[in-house]
Coordinates of C-alpha atoms in Angstrom, one line a residue:
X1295 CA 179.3 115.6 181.9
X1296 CA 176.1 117.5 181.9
X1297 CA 173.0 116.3 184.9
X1298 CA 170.1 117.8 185.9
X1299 CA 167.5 118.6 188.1
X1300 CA 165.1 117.9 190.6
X1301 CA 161.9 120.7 191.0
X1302 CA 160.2 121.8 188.7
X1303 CA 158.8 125.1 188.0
X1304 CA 156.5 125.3 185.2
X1305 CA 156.7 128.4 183.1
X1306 CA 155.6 130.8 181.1
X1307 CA 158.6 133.1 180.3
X1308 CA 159.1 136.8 178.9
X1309 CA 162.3 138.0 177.4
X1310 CA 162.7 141.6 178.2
X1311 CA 165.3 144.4 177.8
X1312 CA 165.6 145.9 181.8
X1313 CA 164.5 149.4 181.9
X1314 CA 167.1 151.3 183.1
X1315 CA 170.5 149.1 184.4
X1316 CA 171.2 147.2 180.8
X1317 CA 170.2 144.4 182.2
X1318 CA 168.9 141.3 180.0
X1319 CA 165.6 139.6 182.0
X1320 CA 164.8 136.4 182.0
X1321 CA 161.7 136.0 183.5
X1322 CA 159.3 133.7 184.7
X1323 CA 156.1 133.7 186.7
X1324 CA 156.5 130.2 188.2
X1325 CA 153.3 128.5 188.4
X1326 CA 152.9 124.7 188.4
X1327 CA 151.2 121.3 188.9
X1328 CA 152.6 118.2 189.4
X1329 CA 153.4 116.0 186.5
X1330 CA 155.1 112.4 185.5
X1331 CA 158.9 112.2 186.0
X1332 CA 161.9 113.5 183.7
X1333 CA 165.5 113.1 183.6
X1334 CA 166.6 115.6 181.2
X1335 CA 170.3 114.0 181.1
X1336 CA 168.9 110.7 179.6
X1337 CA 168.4 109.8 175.7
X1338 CA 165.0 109.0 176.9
X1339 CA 163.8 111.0 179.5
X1340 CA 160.0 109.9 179.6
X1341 CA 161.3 106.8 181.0
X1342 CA 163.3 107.9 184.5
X1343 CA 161.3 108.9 187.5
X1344 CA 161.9 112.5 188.8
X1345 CA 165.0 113.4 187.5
X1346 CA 163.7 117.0 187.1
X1347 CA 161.3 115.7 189.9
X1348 CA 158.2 116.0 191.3
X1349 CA 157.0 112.8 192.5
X1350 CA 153.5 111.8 191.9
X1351 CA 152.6 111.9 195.6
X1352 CA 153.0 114.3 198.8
X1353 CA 156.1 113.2 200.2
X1354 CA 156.6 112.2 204.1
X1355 CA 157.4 114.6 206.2
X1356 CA 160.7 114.2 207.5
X1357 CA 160.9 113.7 211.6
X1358 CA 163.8 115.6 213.7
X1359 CA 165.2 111.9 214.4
X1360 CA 165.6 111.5 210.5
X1361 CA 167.6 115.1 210.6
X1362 CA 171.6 115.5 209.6
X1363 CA 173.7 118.1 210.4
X1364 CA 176.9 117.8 208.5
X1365 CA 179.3 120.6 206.6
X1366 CA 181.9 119.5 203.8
X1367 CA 183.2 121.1 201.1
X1368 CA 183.4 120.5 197.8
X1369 CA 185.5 120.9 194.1
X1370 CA 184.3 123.2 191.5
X1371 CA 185.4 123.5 187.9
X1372 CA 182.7 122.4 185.9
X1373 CA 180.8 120.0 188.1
X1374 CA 181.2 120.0 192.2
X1375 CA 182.7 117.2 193.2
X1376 CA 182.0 116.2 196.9
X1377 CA 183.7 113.7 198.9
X1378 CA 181.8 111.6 201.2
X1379 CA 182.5 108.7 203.4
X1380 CA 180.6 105.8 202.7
X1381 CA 180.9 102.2 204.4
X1382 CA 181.9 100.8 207.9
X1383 CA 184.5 101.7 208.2
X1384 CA 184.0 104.8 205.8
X1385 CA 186.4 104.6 202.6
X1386 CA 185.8 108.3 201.1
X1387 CA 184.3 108.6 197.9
X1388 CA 184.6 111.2 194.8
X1389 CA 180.6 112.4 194.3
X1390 CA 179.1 114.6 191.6
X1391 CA 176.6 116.4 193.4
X1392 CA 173.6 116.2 191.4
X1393 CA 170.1 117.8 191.8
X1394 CA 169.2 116.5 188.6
X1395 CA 169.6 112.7 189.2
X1396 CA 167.6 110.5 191.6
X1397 CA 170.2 107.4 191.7
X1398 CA 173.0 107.7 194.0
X1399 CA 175.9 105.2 192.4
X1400 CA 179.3 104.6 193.5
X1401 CA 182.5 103.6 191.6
X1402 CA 183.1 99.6 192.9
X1403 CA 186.5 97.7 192.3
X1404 CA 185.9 95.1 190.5
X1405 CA 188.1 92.3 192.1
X1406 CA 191.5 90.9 189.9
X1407 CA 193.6 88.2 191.5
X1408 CA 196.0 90.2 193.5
X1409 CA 195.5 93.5 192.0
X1410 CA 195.1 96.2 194.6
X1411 CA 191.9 98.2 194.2
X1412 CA 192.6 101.7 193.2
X1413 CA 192.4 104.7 196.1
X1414 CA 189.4 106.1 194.4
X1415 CA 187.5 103.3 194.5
X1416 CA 184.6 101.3 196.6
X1417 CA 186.1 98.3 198.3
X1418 CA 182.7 96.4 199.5
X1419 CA 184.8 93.7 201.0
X1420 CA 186.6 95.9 203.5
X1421 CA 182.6 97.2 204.1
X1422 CA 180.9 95.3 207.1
X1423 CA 177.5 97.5 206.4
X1424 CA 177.6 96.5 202.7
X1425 CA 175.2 94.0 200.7
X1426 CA 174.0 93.6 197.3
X1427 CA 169.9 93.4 196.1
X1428 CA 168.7 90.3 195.2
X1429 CA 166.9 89.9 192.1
X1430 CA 163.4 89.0 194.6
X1431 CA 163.6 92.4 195.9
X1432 CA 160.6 94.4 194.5
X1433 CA 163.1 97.4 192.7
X1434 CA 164.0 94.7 190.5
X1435 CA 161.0 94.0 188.8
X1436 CA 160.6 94.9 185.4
X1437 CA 159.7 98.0 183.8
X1438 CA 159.8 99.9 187.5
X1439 CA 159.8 103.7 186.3
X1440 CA 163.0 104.8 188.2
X1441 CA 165.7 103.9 185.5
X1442 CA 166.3 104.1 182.5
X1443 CA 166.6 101.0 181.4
X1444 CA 164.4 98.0 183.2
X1445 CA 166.0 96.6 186.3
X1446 CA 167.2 92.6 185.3
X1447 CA 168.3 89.8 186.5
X1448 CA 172.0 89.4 186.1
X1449 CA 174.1 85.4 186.0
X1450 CA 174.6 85.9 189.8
X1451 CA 170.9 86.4 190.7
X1452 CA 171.8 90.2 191.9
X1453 CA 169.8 93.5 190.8
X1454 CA 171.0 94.2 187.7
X1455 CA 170.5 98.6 186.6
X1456 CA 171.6 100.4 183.3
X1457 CA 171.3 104.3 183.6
X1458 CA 171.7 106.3 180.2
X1459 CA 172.4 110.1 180.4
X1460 CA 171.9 112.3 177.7
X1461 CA 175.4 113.1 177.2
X1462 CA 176.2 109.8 176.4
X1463 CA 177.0 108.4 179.6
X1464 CA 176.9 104.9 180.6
X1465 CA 176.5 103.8 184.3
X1466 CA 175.7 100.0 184.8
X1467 CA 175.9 97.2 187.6
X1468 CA 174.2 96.3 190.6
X1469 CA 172.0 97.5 192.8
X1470 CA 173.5 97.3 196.7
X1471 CA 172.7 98.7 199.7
X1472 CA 175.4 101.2 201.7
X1473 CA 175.4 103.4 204.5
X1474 CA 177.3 106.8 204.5
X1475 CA 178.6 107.5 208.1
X1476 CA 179.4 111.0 208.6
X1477 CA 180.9 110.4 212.4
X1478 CA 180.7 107.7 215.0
X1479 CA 177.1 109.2 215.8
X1480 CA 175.8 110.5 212.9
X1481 CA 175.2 107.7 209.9
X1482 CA 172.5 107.0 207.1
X1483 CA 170.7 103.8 207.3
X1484 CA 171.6 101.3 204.5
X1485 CA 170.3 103.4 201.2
X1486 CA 169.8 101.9 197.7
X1487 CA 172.9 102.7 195.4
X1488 CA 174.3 101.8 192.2
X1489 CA 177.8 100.0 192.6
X1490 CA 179.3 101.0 189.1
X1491 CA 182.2 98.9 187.8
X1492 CA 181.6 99.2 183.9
X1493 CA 181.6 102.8 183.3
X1494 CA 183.0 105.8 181.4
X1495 CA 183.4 107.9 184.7
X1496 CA 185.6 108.2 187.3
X1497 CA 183.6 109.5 189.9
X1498 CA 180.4 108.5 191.3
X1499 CA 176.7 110.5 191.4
X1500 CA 175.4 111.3 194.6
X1501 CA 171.3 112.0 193.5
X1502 CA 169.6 114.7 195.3
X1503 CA 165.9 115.6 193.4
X1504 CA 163.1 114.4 195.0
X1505 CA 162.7 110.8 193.5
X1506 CA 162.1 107.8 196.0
X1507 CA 165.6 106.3 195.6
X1508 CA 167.4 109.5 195.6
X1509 CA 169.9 110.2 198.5
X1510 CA 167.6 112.7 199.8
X1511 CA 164.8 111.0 199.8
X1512 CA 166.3 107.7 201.1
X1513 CA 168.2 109.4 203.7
X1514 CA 165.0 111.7 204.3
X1515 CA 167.3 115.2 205.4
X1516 CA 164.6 117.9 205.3
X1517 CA 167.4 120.5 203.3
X1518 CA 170.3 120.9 202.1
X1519 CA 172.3 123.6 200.4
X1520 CA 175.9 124.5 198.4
X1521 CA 177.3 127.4 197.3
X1522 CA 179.2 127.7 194.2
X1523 CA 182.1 129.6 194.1
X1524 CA 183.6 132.0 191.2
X1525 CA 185.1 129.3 188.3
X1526 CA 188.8 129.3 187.9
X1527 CA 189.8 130.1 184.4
X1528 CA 193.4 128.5 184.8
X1529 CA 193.8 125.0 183.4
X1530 CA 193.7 122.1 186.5
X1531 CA 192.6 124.7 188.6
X1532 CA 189.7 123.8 191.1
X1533 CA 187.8 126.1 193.1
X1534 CA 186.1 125.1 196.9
X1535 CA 182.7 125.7 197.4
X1536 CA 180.4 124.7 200.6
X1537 CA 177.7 121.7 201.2
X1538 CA 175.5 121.4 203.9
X1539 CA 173.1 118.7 205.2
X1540 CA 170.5 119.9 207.3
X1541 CA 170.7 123.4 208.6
X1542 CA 172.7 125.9 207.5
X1543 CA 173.8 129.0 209.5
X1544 CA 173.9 131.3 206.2
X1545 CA 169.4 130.3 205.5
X1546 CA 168.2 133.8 207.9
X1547 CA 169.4 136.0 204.5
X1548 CA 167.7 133.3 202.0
X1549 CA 164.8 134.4 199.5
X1550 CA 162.0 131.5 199.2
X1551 CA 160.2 130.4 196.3
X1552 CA 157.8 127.2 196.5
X1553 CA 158.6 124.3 194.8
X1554 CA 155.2 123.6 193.6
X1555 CA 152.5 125.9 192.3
X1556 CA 149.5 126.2 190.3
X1557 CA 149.3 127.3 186.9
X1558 CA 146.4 127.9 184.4
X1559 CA 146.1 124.8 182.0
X1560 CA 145.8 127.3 179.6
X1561 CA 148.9 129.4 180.0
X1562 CA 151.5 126.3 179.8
X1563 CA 151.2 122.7 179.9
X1564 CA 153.7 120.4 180.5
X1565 CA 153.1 117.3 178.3
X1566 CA 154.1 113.5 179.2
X1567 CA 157.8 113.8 178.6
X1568 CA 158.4 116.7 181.0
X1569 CA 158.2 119.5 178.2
X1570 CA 157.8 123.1 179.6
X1571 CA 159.7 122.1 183.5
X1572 CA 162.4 124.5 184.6
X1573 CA 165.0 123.3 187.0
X1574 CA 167.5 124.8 189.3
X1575 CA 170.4 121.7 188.6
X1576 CA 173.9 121.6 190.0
X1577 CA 174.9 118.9 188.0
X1578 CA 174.1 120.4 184.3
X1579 CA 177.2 123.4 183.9
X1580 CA 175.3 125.7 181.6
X1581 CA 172.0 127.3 181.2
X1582 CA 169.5 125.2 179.1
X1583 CA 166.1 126.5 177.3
X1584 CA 163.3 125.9 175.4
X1585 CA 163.6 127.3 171.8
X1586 CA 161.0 130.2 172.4
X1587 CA 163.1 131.2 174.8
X1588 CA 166.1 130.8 173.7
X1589 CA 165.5 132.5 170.6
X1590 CA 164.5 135.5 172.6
X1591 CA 167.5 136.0 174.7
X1592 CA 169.7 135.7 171.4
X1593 CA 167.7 138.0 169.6
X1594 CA 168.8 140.3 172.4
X1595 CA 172.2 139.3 172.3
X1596 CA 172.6 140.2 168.5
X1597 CA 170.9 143.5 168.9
X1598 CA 173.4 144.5 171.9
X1599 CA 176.8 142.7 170.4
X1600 CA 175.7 141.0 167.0
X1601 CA 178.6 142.4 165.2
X1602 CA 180.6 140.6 168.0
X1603 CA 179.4 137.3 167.5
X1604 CA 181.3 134.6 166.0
X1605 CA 179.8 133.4 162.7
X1606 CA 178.8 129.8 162.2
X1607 CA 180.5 128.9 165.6
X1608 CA 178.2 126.0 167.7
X1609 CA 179.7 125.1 171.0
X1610 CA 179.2 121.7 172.2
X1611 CA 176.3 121.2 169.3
X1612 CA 173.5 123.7 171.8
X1613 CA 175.4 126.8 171.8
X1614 CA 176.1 129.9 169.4
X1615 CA 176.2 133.0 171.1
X1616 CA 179.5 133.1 171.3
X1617 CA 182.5 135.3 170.8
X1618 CA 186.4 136.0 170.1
X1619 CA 187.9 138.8 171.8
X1620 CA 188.0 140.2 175.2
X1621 CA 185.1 138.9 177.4
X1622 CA 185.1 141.7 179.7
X1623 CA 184.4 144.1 176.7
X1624 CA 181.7 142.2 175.5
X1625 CA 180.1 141.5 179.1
X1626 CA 180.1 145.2 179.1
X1627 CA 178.2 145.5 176.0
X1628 CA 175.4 142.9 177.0
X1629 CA 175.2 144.0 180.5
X1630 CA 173.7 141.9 183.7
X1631 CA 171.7 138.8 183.3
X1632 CA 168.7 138.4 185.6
X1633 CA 166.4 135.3 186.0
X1634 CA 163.0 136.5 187.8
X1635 CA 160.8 134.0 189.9
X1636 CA 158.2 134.8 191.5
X1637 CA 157.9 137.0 195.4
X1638 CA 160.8 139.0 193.4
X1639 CA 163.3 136.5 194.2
X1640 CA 166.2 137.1 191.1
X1641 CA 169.7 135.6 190.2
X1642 CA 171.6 138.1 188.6
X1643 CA 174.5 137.2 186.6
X1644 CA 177.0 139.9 186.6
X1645 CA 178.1 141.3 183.2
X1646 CA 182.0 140.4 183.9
X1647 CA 180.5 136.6 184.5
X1648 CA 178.7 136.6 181.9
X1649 CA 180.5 134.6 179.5
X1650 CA 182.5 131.2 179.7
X1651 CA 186.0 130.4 178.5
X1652 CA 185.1 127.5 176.4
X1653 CA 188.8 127.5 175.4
X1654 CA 190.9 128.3 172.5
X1655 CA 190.5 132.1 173.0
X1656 CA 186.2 131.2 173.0
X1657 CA 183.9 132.9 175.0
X1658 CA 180.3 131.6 175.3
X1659 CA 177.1 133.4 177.5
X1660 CA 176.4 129.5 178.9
X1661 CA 173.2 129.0 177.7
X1662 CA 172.3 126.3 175.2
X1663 CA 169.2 125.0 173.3
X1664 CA 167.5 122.2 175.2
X1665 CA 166.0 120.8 172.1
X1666 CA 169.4 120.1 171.3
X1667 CA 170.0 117.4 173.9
X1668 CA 166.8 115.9 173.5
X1669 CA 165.0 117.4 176.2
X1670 CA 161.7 120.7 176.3
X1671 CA 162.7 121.6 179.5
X1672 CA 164.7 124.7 180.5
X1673 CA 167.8 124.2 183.0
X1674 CA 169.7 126.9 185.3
X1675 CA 172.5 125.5 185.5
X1676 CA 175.6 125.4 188.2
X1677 CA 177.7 127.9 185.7
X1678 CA 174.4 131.1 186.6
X1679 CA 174.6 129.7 190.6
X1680 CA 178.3 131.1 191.3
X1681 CA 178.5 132.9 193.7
X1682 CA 175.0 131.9 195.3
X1683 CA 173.7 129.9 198.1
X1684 CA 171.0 127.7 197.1
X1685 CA 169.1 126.0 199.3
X1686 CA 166.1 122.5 199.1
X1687 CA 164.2 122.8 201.8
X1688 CA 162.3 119.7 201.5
X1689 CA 160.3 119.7 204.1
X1690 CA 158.4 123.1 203.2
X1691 CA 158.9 122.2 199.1
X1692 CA 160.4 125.7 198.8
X1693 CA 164.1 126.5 197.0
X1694 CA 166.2 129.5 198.8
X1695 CA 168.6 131.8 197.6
X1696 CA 171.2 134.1 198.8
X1697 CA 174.2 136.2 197.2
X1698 CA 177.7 135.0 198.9
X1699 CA 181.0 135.1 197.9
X1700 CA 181.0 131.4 198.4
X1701 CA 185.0 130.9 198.3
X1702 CA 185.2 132.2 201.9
X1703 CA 181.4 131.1 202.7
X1704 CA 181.2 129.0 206.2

């Protein structure tokens, strides 16, 4: 399932060969203005409010009162999957943590006469802090810009709310309102979720960019941060990575970049449906670019290993640079992969991470064309943030980083 992002950096990017380590630079002098709202995992992404978001206003300062201090873990194989209690009492819910979708939603039971709800599954009944949104509430007026689709009226007189992703993805039901209680002294107030009970998935989205009815926003935490550990390549096998609300002990080693800069009009201008954003996502698993850029890096690729590459092979319809043989020879061939930001802040992808097993003896670099999934935007995705800390400060509008070996990060 492939999500996206939250801030956007507006770019102007260079392809260049390193000068001396081998290393293949990605770089880009990230300058920006604010601009209308994207969601690059939706078939229509001029339609969904800050999905690789930057709302159209300041937002609020968050107060010390508003703060959360809470450490979990979380699942990683191609998505991270965080489990979070939600509800009073707190019934503990499979999340995809997403910093490329605003709405948080939550997989419901839908009720059957004397059919048990499944473990994995909201109960609202056994929920005293639980209620739905009535189709008066203002969210549910027509053509709001946060969704997808237009909020409706259902049969009931509750919020009705179709999300689309571009992966084909189908999340629909009603809009409630739920409160996530982290301890007998630390809970949310009610926040605005989707309650899914027609859907494809079987785990919920737990939205952290910066749109209004995101968790984040809704919950107002001034930062948060993960770290992704190294993917397992074995079958089944799930890696555990950490996630923090609020502060994180790790931050003192953390390079800063600001969210939100400016940028000459004349050097790259997004247009209305969110061409030219770049966004650091958790929820997307590969790398995503615009086809200038793209182009670039393969042009690269084929003059390092293009005897190497495996002719008229596409994975997953937005990648070709991909290969038979052994990975770690072919890692060694291409060499590191570094993407610059500005103040000198990098992420380097090592050479012997370089590629992903994309299964039946296939080994792919992890970065796709965005044209192909509808989308001009260019996406860093969760497969080039292994081994990392990243951290939204939200507060400051700046994004941190810091190399870890986040499967033994506190």
């Amino acid at each position: 399932m492939a999500k996206f992002l939250p801030f956007l950096f507006f770019l102007f990017f260079i392809v260049s060969q390193a000068k001396q380590n081998d290393t293949v630079s990605i770089s880009f002098p990230l300058t920006s203005s604010v601009s209308p709202d994207v969601k690059a995992r939706t078939s229509n992404p001029s339609l969904v409010s800050v999905s690789k978001h930057v709302p159209r206003r300041q937002p609020r300062a968050r107060s010390s009162s508003s703060s959360y201090n809470y450490k979990t873990t979380f699942k990683y194989s191609m998505a991270l999957i965080v489990a979070l209690p939600i509800g009073t009492p707190p019934q503990t819910q499979q999340m995809v943590l997403d910093t490329g979708s605003q709405l948080s939603w939550i997989q419901c039971h839908k009720k059957a006469p004397r059919k048990p709800p499944p473990t994995a599954m909201f109960d609202p009944s056994l929920s005293s802090s639980f209620s739905v949104v009535p189709c008066n509430h203002p969210l549910c007026k027509p053509r709001i810009p946060d969704f997808t689709l237009p909020t409706s009226c259902d049969q009931n007189r509750l919020c009705h709310y179709s999300y689309f992703y571009a992966d084909g993805t189908l999340a629909e039901e009603n809009l409630v309102r739920e409160k996530f209680t982290f301890s007998r002294s630390q809970s949310t107030p009610p926040l605005i979720l989707g309650c899914a009970t027609d859907t494809s998935e079987d785990k919920g989205i737990l939205g952290m960019n910066l749109g209004r009815f995101s968790f984040a926003s809704q919950s107002k935490i001034s930062k948060f941060s993960y770290c992704v550990p190294t993917r397992r390549t074995q079958p089944g096998v799930s890696s555990t990575g950490s996630f923090y609300l609020g502060e994180n002990p790790n931050s003192h080693g953390f390079r800063y970049i600001n969210l939100l800069l400016a940028i000459p009009v004349q050097v790259f201008r997004p247009d209305a449906g969110g061409s030219g954003q770049t966004m650091i996502d958790s929820g997307s698993e590969f790398t995503y670019l615009v086809e200038e850029a793209y182009n670039k890096v393969r042009e690269e690729v084929v003059k390092l290993v293009g005897p190497r590459l495996k002719k008229g092979y596409v994975y997953g319809e937005v990648a070709d640079m991909c290969f038979d043989g052994n990975p770690m020879d072919i890692g060694r061939l291409i060499g590191d992969m570094t993407f610059e930001f500005e103040k000198g802040v990098e992420i380097t992808v090592e050479k012997h991470r370089i590629l992903a097993d994309v299964g039946g003896g296939v080994h792919c670099m992890g970065i796709g064309r965005s044209n192909m999934l509808g989308i001009a935007s260019n996406i860093i995705g969760n497969f080039h943030q292994q081994d990392l800390w990243v951290e939204f400060e939200l507060t400051n509008r700046r994004v941190g980083f810091g190399k870890a070996d986040c499967s033994r990060a506190a």
